[in-house]
């Protein structure tokens, strides 16, 4: 008996795959665009989900539209308009959004030279409201804006998934009960939210740079969105050094994109990358952004300035061997003092291994094995395996690479780790 699915099932499966892909990519923009109409983030998310349900009903039957993202946005906006019309203040809201659902536009905002004219950035600032705890702000914004799953956010925070799920639920409940509107912060209020906004943009970029799970190591759309938001923010807040520093960091990281994967999408480690494929234009943009960060700084460099300086060291080296590892080790030491973190310490160990040797670095890594936050962090055994291999302790190195592969949830990264384990065979 044939086990092949019937031919007529293929279009429906294709449509469902398209829906899942498009919604993951477009949901942040849909939520942001609708929130500007209904002025409520929670309702905007519900309307985006309604648009997804409509797509699940119609696309398998009618086919995937030529511009699926625009279809989702239009459907959600139509429902937003209908919702506003049903409210008691129908006349006032109708005047704000226009009389035609086809040409519905966001309501006018105050004429202010510092106004945020970007829906996604508006959404970031809204969900980073001070009524929420810093952890809740970041988790909610990553969920709505980055489209990250609970597991992906949990990896970013190095906390259990249930903890992240509770943060997101509580954050939505708080915004609803406090009646927090979709708004544009100004002056001191904007500055108070800036730290959380920068953290969110950085974490969204990181998920695109090295995806937590799935078949692809990179998620370019997340990197592009994060870099664009950082650039917009640099223009909006030109006197904030950490804004320029984050932009510089993302420019430097993005410059390596073409060299970070091989012909079949497999990861290519930094030491093996063809640096001729690094984007020199993005490196130049990074250098300029870092110079602006230095020019606007009035005290000690912040965490993003230090990370951007580390990235600049890599960008200035035309070969792996030319990398200024002593400078990188010093910068990581400063970063560890400025923003203590076991992940920062793990990265410092890598730099120490290049300046003082793998044995010195192994002592740092071994001290991190007791860190609860790194218990399921696959890069800890990966780094330890690399150090052991360089010390000639290949059997131990193989065990560490295999453990790292078991913890990795991204298929491409798992394959790379297993390959490294096989190379450690006696």
Tab-separated table of C-alpha atoms in Angstrom:
chain	number	residue	atom	x	y	z
A	1	UNK	CA	0.000	0.000	0.000
A	2	UNK	CA	1.329	3.423	-0.938
A	3	UNK	CA	2.229	5.709	1.933
A	4	UNK	CA	2.433	8.815	-0.250
A	5	UNK	CA	-0.055	11.594	0.600
A	6	UNK	CA	-2.712	12.281	-2.052
A	7	UNK	CA	-1.692	14.805	-4.684
A	8	UNK	CA	-4.484	17.184	-3.716
A	9	UNK	CA	-2.969	17.463	-0.209
A	10	UNK	CA	0.203	19.074	-1.561
A	11	UNK	CA	-1.265	22.543	-2.292
A	12	UNK	CA	-2.805	22.701	1.175
A	13	UNK	CA	0.494	21.691	2.796
A	14	UNK	CA	2.343	24.277	0.695
A	15	UNK	CA	-0.150	26.945	1.714
A	16	UNK	CA	0.166	26.104	5.397
A	17	UNK	CA	3.958	26.218	5.164
A	18	UNK	CA	3.734	29.612	3.448
A	19	UNK	CA	1.375	30.873	6.156
A	20	UNK	CA	3.709	29.785	8.955
A	21	UNK	CA	6.725	31.352	7.261
A	22	UNK	CA	5.020	34.617	6.324
A	23	UNK	CA	3.370	35.078	9.696
A	24	UNK	CA	6.659	34.586	11.537
A	25	UNK	CA	8.279	37.202	9.324
A	26	UNK	CA	5.417	39.668	9.136
A	27	UNK	CA	3.651	39.430	12.504
A	28	UNK	CA	5.810	42.135	14.165
A	29	UNK	CA	4.954	44.624	11.410
A	30	UNK	CA	1.287	43.650	11.492
A	31	UNK	CA	1.107	44.046	15.274
A	32	UNK	CA	2.963	47.371	15.130
A	33	UNK	CA	0.802	48.731	12.302
A	34	UNK	CA	-2.469	47.703	13.946
A	35	UNK	CA	-1.368	48.940	17.379
A	36	UNK	CA	-1.005	52.391	15.887
A	37	UNK	CA	-4.720	52.270	15.038
A	38	UNK	CA	-6.236	50.611	18.115
A	39	UNK	CA	-3.684	52.100	20.561
A	40	UNK	CA	-3.479	48.846	22.510
A	41	UNK	CA	-0.697	46.268	22.106
A	42	UNK	CA	-2.714	43.345	23.477
A	43	UNK	CA	-5.637	43.956	21.119
A	44	UNK	CA	-3.219	44.429	18.230
A	45	UNK	CA	-1.737	40.991	18.861
A	46	UNK	CA	-5.214	39.453	18.943
A	47	UNK	CA	-6.106	41.087	15.624
A	48	UNK	CA	-2.878	39.802	14.087
A	49	UNK	CA	-3.845	36.318	15.249
A	50	UNK	CA	-7.302	36.824	13.696
A	51	UNK	CA	-5.599	37.619	10.393
A	52	UNK	CA	-3.591	34.401	10.729
A	53	UNK	CA	-6.790	32.403	11.281
A	54	UNK	CA	-8.309	34.017	8.183
A	55	UNK	CA	-5.228	33.050	6.183
A	56	UNK	CA	-5.456	29.465	7.412
A	57	UNK	CA	-9.047	29.365	6.209
A	58	UNK	CA	-8.625	31.094	2.842
A	59	UNK	CA	-5.129	30.474	1.481
A	60	UNK	CA	-5.392	26.678	1.217
A	61	UNK	CA	-8.633	27.172	-0.704
A	62	UNK	CA	-7.885	30.273	-2.795
A	63	UNK	CA	-4.113	30.070	-3.065
A	64	UNK	CA	-1.342	32.121	-1.485
A	65	UNK	CA	-1.668	35.799	-2.498
A	66	UNK	CA	1.070	37.494	-4.491
A	67	UNK	CA	1.962	39.690	-1.509
A	68	UNK	CA	1.084	37.621	1.570
A	69	UNK	CA	2.530	40.127	4.028
A	70	UNK	CA	0.366	42.922	2.634
A	71	UNK	CA	-2.660	40.584	2.740
A	72	UNK	CA	-2.131	39.904	6.447
A	73	UNK	CA	-1.654	43.604	7.173
A	74	UNK	CA	-4.769	44.616	5.232
A	75	UNK	CA	-6.889	41.942	6.914
A	76	UNK	CA	-5.735	42.922	10.395
A	77	UNK	CA	-6.202	46.634	9.677
A	78	UNK	CA	-9.735	46.076	8.371
A	79	UNK	CA	-10.588	44.271	11.594
A	80	UNK	CA	-8.989	47.057	13.589
A	81	UNK	CA	-11.158	49.596	11.799
A	82	UNK	CA	-14.261	47.489	12.460
A	83	UNK	CA	-13.333	47.274	16.134
A	84	UNK	CA	-12.892	51.029	16.417
A	85	UNK	CA	-16.223	51.583	14.711
A	86	UNK	CA	-17.956	49.442	17.286
A	87	UNK	CA	-16.622	51.472	20.160
A	88	UNK	CA	-18.685	54.162	21.814
A	89	UNK	CA	-16.346	56.893	20.579
A	90	UNK	CA	-17.011	55.818	16.986
A	91	UNK	CA	-17.165	59.286	15.463
A	92	UNK	CA	-13.851	60.542	16.881
A	93	UNK	CA	-11.911	57.393	16.043
A	94	UNK	CA	-13.386	57.210	12.551
A	95	UNK	CA	-12.153	60.723	11.871
A	96	UNK	CA	-8.644	59.713	12.970
A	97	UNK	CA	-8.313	56.655	10.792
A	98	UNK	CA	-10.138	57.891	7.708
A	99	UNK	CA	-13.446	56.978	6.149
A	100	UNK	CA	-12.208	54.219	3.922
A	101	UNK	CA	-10.953	50.894	5.226
A	102	UNK	CA	-8.921	50.614	2.034
A	103	UNK	CA	-6.986	53.786	2.850
A	104	UNK	CA	-6.936	53.593	6.618
A	105	UNK	CA	-3.916	55.466	7.928
A	106	UNK	CA	-2.462	55.823	11.403
A	107	UNK	CA	-3.737	58.776	13.441
A	108	UNK	CA	-1.691	61.940	13.407
A	109	UNK	CA	0.956	62.284	16.081
A	110	UNK	CA	2.118	65.528	17.722
A	111	UNK	CA	4.392	67.556	15.485
A	112	UNK	CA	7.673	66.983	17.241
A	113	UNK	CA	11.134	66.921	15.676
A	114	UNK	CA	11.956	63.880	17.828
A	115	UNK	CA	8.817	61.933	16.904
A	116	UNK	CA	9.318	58.229	16.177
A	117	UNK	CA	8.084	57.699	12.626
A	118	UNK	CA	8.563	53.936	12.578
A	119	UNK	CA	5.868	51.529	13.720
A	120	UNK	CA	8.258	48.790	14.792
A	121	UNK	CA	10.298	51.228	16.852
A	122	UNK	CA	7.084	52.603	18.364
A	123	UNK	CA	6.202	49.076	19.400
A	124	UNK	CA	9.607	48.598	21.043
A	125	UNK	CA	9.254	51.758	23.105
A	126	UNK	CA	5.662	50.915	24.034
A	127	UNK	CA	6.394	47.429	25.313
A	128	UNK	CA	9.457	48.732	27.148
A	129	UNK	CA	7.156	50.782	29.394
A	130	UNK	CA	8.530	51.356	32.937
A	131	UNK	CA	5.368	49.869	34.438
A	132	UNK	CA	6.919	46.489	33.534
A	133	UNK	CA	10.026	44.990	35.088
A	134	UNK	CA	13.120	45.076	32.856
A	135	UNK	CA	12.917	41.289	32.362
A	136	UNK	CA	9.236	41.457	31.427
A	137	UNK	CA	9.777	44.367	29.019
A	138	UNK	CA	12.468	42.500	27.132
A	139	UNK	CA	10.624	39.167	27.048
A	140	UNK	CA	7.382	40.726	25.782
A	141	UNK	CA	9.096	42.824	23.140
A	142	UNK	CA	11.114	39.889	21.866
A	143	UNK	CA	7.896	37.888	21.634
A	144	UNK	CA	5.941	40.562	19.756
A	145	UNK	CA	8.596	42.368	17.751
A	146	UNK	CA	11.152	39.644	17.175
A	147	UNK	CA	8.612	36.867	16.752
A	148	UNK	CA	10.847	34.770	19.006
A	149	UNK	CA	9.471	31.644	20.628
A	150	UNK	CA	9.523	31.038	24.361
A	151	UNK	CA	12.480	28.672	23.895
A	152	UNK	CA	14.467	31.263	21.948
A	153	UNK	CA	13.873	33.944	24.570
A	154	UNK	CA	14.777	31.496	27.327
A	155	UNK	CA	18.137	30.866	25.664
A	156	UNK	CA	18.783	34.600	25.409
A	157	UNK	CA	18.133	35.024	29.140
A	158	UNK	CA	19.646	31.673	30.186
A	159	UNK	CA	16.496	30.909	32.203
A	160	UNK	CA	13.917	28.073	32.066
A	161	UNK	CA	11.163	28.305	29.448
A	162	UNK	CA	8.314	28.397	32.033
A	163	UNK	CA	9.905	31.494	33.555
A	164	UNK	CA	9.815	33.295	30.213
A	165	UNK	CA	6.227	32.185	29.552
A	166	UNK	CA	5.129	33.609	32.903
A	167	UNK	CA	6.908	36.893	32.203
A	168	UNK	CA	5.152	37.324	28.867
A	169	UNK	CA	1.708	36.506	30.268
A	170	UNK	CA	2.141	38.809	33.243
A	171	UNK	CA	3.457	41.621	31.063
A	172	UNK	CA	0.412	41.475	28.783
A	173	UNK	CA	-1.889	41.400	31.808
A	174	UNK	CA	-0.144	44.396	33.347
A	175	UNK	CA	-0.380	46.459	30.171
A	176	UNK	CA	-4.088	45.647	29.951
A	177	UNK	CA	-4.957	46.326	33.604
A	178	UNK	CA	-2.899	49.539	33.670
A	179	UNK	CA	-4.547	50.629	30.413
A	180	UNK	CA	-1.176	51.381	28.803
A	181	UNK	CA	-1.758	52.940	25.410
A	182	UNK	CA	0.325	52.624	22.256
A	183	UNK	CA	2.224	55.870	22.606
A	184	UNK	CA	5.346	57.767	21.677
A	185	UNK	CA	7.504	58.659	24.686
A	186	UNK	CA	9.297	61.989	24.760
A	187	UNK	CA	12.146	63.521	26.718
A	188	UNK	CA	13.067	61.837	30.027
A	189	UNK	CA	10.487	59.088	29.507
A	190	UNK	CA	12.147	58.057	26.256
A	191	UNK	CA	15.578	58.113	27.867
A	192	UNK	CA	14.302	55.961	30.752
A	193	UNK	CA	13.249	53.243	28.299
A	194	UNK	CA	16.365	53.428	26.141
A	195	UNK	CA	18.356	50.727	27.935
A	196	UNK	CA	15.606	48.143	27.497
A	197	UNK	CA	15.115	49.159	23.863
A	198	UNK	CA	18.804	48.678	23.076
A	199	UNK	CA	18.823	45.292	24.819
A	200	UNK	CA	15.804	44.146	22.812
A	201	UNK	CA	17.277	45.217	19.481
A	202	UNK	CA	20.516	43.426	20.358
A	203	UNK	CA	18.770	40.203	21.365
A	204	UNK	CA	16.652	40.203	18.202
A	205	UNK	CA	19.820	40.573	16.157
A	206	UNK	CA	21.507	37.738	18.043
A	207	UNK	CA	18.650	35.360	17.285
A	208	UNK	CA	19.025	36.188	13.612
A	209	UNK	CA	22.826	35.864	13.799
A	210	UNK	CA	22.720	32.354	15.313
A	211	UNK	CA	19.228	30.858	15.434
A	212	UNK	CA	18.326	28.890	18.547
A	213	UNK	CA	16.528	26.126	16.689
A	214	UNK	CA	15.484	25.011	13.222
A	215	UNK	CA	17.257	23.906	10.068
A	216	UNK	CA	18.917	27.244	9.242
A	217	UNK	CA	21.737	28.751	11.258
A	218	UNK	CA	20.957	32.309	10.157
A	219	UNK	CA	17.682	34.251	10.119
A	220	UNK	CA	18.667	37.250	7.958
A	221	UNK	CA	15.322	39.048	8.272
A	222	UNK	CA	15.785	39.429	12.042
A	223	UNK	CA	19.304	40.813	11.552
A	224	UNK	CA	18.059	43.254	8.931
A	225	UNK	CA	15.193	44.485	11.132
A	226	UNK	CA	17.448	44.928	14.146
A	227	UNK	CA	20.120	46.788	12.175
A	228	UNK	CA	17.520	49.046	10.571
A	229	UNK	CA	15.999	49.872	13.968
A	230	UNK	CA	19.449	50.652	15.372
A	231	UNK	CA	20.167	52.994	12.468
A	232	UNK	CA	16.805	54.757	12.901
A	233	UNK	CA	17.468	55.124	16.610
A	234	UNK	CA	20.911	56.610	15.915
A	235	UNK	CA	19.297	59.346	13.864
A	236	UNK	CA	16.598	59.867	16.484
A	237	UNK	CA	18.963	60.102	19.473
A	238	UNK	CA	22.278	61.421	18.082
A	239	UNK	CA	23.658	62.379	21.500
A	240	UNK	CA	23.393	58.875	23.008
A	241	UNK	CA	26.772	57.083	22.742
A	242	UNK	CA	25.398	53.602	23.446
A	243	UNK	CA	22.917	53.965	20.567
A	244	UNK	CA	25.800	54.627	18.168
A	245	UNK	CA	27.809	51.850	19.800
A	246	UNK	CA	25.054	49.283	19.291
A	247	UNK	CA	24.698	50.392	15.677
A	248	UNK	CA	28.450	49.988	15.210
A	249	UNK	CA	28.365	46.514	16.738
A	250	UNK	CA	25.567	45.368	14.423
A	251	UNK	CA	27.290	46.896	11.367
A	252	UNK	CA	30.480	44.980	12.171
A	253	UNK	CA	28.621	41.727	12.808
A	254	UNK	CA	26.563	42.089	9.637
A	255	UNK	CA	29.703	42.621	7.576
A	256	UNK	CA	30.613	38.934	8.088
A	257	UNK	CA	27.242	37.514	6.986
A	258	UNK	CA	28.290	36.251	3.541
A	259	UNK	CA	31.303	34.400	4.957
A	260	UNK	CA	29.555	32.763	7.924
A	261	UNK	CA	27.967	29.922	5.953
A	262	UNK	CA	29.258	27.522	3.337
A	263	UNK	CA	27.714	26.499	-0.002
A	264	UNK	CA	25.121	24.264	1.681
A	265	UNK	CA	24.316	26.640	4.521
A	266	UNK	CA	26.673	24.995	7.005
A	267	UNK	CA	28.276	27.271	9.645
A	268	UNK	CA	31.822	28.491	8.996
A	269	UNK	CA	33.817	29.310	12.124
A	270	UNK	CA	35.507	32.703	12.447
A	271	UNK	CA	39.000	31.263	11.997
A	272	UNK	CA	37.966	29.574	8.730
A	273	UNK	CA	36.074	32.450	7.125
A	274	UNK	CA	37.194	33.948	3.827
A	275	UNK	CA	37.618	37.541	4.909
A	276	UNK	CA	37.603	38.725	1.324
A	277	UNK	CA	33.854	38.112	1.530
A	278	UNK	CA	33.441	40.456	4.475
A	279	UNK	CA	31.492	43.563	3.483
A	280	UNK	CA	33.935	46.464	3.639
A	281	UNK	CA	31.149	49.040	3.279
A	282	UNK	CA	29.459	47.772	6.458
A	283	UNK	CA	32.829	47.737	8.234
A	284	UNK	CA	33.309	51.377	7.245
A	285	UNK	CA	29.836	52.191	8.562
A	286	UNK	CA	30.725	50.420	11.794
A	287	UNK	CA	33.941	52.404	12.168
A	288	UNK	CA	32.047	55.670	11.671
A	289	UNK	CA	29.323	54.698	14.141
A	290	UNK	CA	31.931	53.717	16.733
A	291	UNK	CA	33.670	57.073	16.208
A	292	UNK	CA	30.332	58.823	16.875
A	293	UNK	CA	29.944	56.768	20.054
A	294	UNK	CA	33.414	57.853	21.210
A	295	UNK	CA	32.731	61.488	20.321
A	296	UNK	CA	29.487	61.644	22.307
A	297	UNK	CA	30.710	59.673	25.351
A	298	UNK	CA	31.364	61.644	28.521
A	299	UNK	CA	32.549	58.844	30.820
A	300	UNK	CA	33.718	55.256	30.781
A	301	UNK	CA	32.595	53.233	27.739
A	302	UNK	CA	29.317	51.358	28.088
A	303	UNK	CA	28.799	47.652	27.387
A	304	UNK	CA	27.842	48.150	23.740
A	305	UNK	CA	30.843	50.413	23.154
A	306	UNK	CA	33.119	47.705	24.548
A	307	UNK	CA	31.495	44.994	22.420
A	308	UNK	CA	31.714	47.213	19.336
A	309	UNK	CA	35.409	47.775	20.040
A	310	UNK	CA	35.906	43.999	20.213
A	311	UNK	CA	34.098	43.576	16.893
A	312	UNK	CA	36.257	46.342	15.429
A	313	UNK	CA	39.399	44.396	16.366
A	314	UNK	CA	38.148	41.487	14.267
A	315	UNK	CA	37.102	43.800	11.424
A	316	UNK	CA	40.551	45.413	11.211
A	317	UNK	CA	42.328	42.039	10.931
A	318	UNK	CA	42.703	40.804	7.356
A	319	UNK	CA	43.551	37.301	8.619
A	320	UNK	CA	42.666	35.371	11.749
A	321	UNK	CA	46.318	35.327	12.779
A	322	UNK	CA	46.550	39.145	12.599
A	323	UNK	CA	43.771	39.606	15.157
A	324	UNK	CA	44.777	41.783	18.113
A	325	UNK	CA	43.919	39.201	20.765
A	326	UNK	CA	45.632	41.045	23.648
A	327	UNK	CA	43.382	44.053	22.993
A	328	UNK	CA	40.317	41.782	22.797
A	329	UNK	CA	41.230	40.074	26.075
A	330	UNK	CA	41.597	43.476	27.741
A	331	UNK	CA	38.239	44.645	26.363
A	332	UNK	CA	36.529	41.497	27.619
A	333	UNK	CA	38.062	42.074	31.049
A	334	UNK	CA	36.619	45.589	31.058
A	335	UNK	CA	33.276	44.270	29.839
A	336	UNK	CA	33.218	41.625	32.580
A	337	UNK	CA	33.787	44.366	35.159
A	338	UNK	CA	31.154	46.637	33.568
A	339	UNK	CA	28.493	43.984	32.939
A	340	UNK	CA	29.309	40.750	34.777
A	341	UNK	CA	27.959	37.695	32.998
A	342	UNK	CA	29.002	34.042	32.674
A	343	UNK	CA	28.684	34.369	28.896
A	344	UNK	CA	31.044	37.344	28.868
A	345	UNK	CA	33.459	35.328	31.002
A	346	UNK	CA	33.241	32.423	28.544
A	347	UNK	CA	34.096	34.766	25.673
A	348	UNK	CA	36.960	36.197	27.718
A	349	UNK	CA	38.300	32.669	28.112
A	350	UNK	CA	38.496	32.329	24.322
A	351	UNK	CA	40.516	35.554	24.084
A	352	UNK	CA	42.776	34.430	26.950
A	353	UNK	CA	43.421	31.159	25.106
A	354	UNK	CA	44.788	33.156	22.179
A	355	UNK	CA	47.075	35.285	24.345
A	356	UNK	CA	48.129	33.056	27.254
A	357	UNK	CA	47.383	29.609	25.855
A	358	UNK	CA	44.566	27.047	26.161
A	359	UNK	CA	45.635	25.832	29.609
A	360	UNK	CA	45.063	29.244	31.217
A	361	UNK	CA	41.735	29.552	29.435
A	362	UNK	CA	40.640	26.061	30.498
A	363	UNK	CA	40.938	27.087	34.144
A	364	UNK	CA	38.475	29.942	33.480
A	365	UNK	CA	36.060	27.628	31.654
A	366	UNK	CA	36.243	24.933	34.327
A	367	UNK	CA	35.246	27.534	36.914
A	368	UNK	CA	32.123	28.230	34.848
A	369	UNK	CA	30.899	24.640	34.816
A	370	UNK	CA	29.207	25.173	38.177
A	371	UNK	CA	27.208	28.165	36.871
A	372	UNK	CA	23.495	27.197	36.916
A	373	UNK	CA	22.770	29.562	34.019
A	374	UNK	CA	25.210	27.664	31.772
A	375	UNK	CA	24.017	24.180	32.679
A	376	UNK	CA	22.263	23.668	29.318
A	377	UNK	CA	24.285	26.226	27.342
A	378	UNK	CA	25.838	24.284	24.496
A	379	UNK	CA	28.650	26.751	23.876
A	380	UNK	CA	30.237	25.965	27.253
A	381	UNK	CA	31.154	22.345	26.352
A	382	UNK	CA	31.898	23.527	22.808
A	383	UNK	CA	34.538	25.993	24.011
A	384	UNK	CA	35.873	23.452	26.512
A	385	UNK	CA	36.127	20.859	23.735
A	386	UNK	CA	38.116	23.267	21.581
A	387	UNK	CA	40.553	24.008	24.400
A	388	UNK	CA	41.005	20.311	25.202
A	389	UNK	CA	41.636	19.533	21.522
A	390	UNK	CA	44.329	22.219	21.373
A	391	UNK	CA	45.942	20.646	24.441
A	392	UNK	CA	45.997	17.250	22.711
A	393	UNK	CA	43.387	15.752	25.054
A	394	UNK	CA	41.348	14.487	22.132
A	395	UNK	CA	39.276	11.846	23.933
A	396	UNK	CA	38.016	14.406	26.441
A	397	UNK	CA	37.500	16.913	23.648
A	398	UNK	CA	35.332	14.472	21.722
A	399	UNK	CA	33.143	13.915	24.782
A	400	UNK	CA	32.679	17.677	25.176
A	401	UNK	CA	31.773	18.211	21.510
A	402	UNK	CA	29.256	15.367	21.684
A	403	UNK	CA	27.723	16.885	24.810
A	404	UNK	CA	27.533	20.274	23.081
A	405	UNK	CA	25.814	18.660	20.082
A	406	UNK	CA	23.260	17.021	22.369
A	407	UNK	CA	22.438	20.403	23.903
A	408	UNK	CA	22.324	22.323	20.601
A	409	UNK	CA	18.833	22.811	19.155
A	410	UNK	CA	19.878	24.157	15.794
A	411	UNK	CA	20.428	21.388	13.256
A	412	UNK	CA	23.266	23.150	11.433
A	413	UNK	CA	25.142	23.823	14.643
A	414	UNK	CA	24.588	20.252	15.843
A	415	UNK	CA	26.073	18.890	12.613
A	416	UNK	CA	29.127	21.131	12.991
A	417	UNK	CA	29.707	19.975	16.569
A	418	UNK	CA	29.367	16.305	15.631
A	419	UNK	CA	31.850	16.823	12.810
A	420	UNK	CA	34.317	18.345	15.266
A	421	UNK	CA	33.749	15.382	17.594
A	422	UNK	CA	34.559	12.908	14.811
A	423	UNK	CA	37.788	14.764	14.068
A	424	UNK	CA	38.888	14.101	17.652
A	425	UNK	CA	38.858	10.346	17.155
A	426	UNK	CA	42.077	8.684	18.404
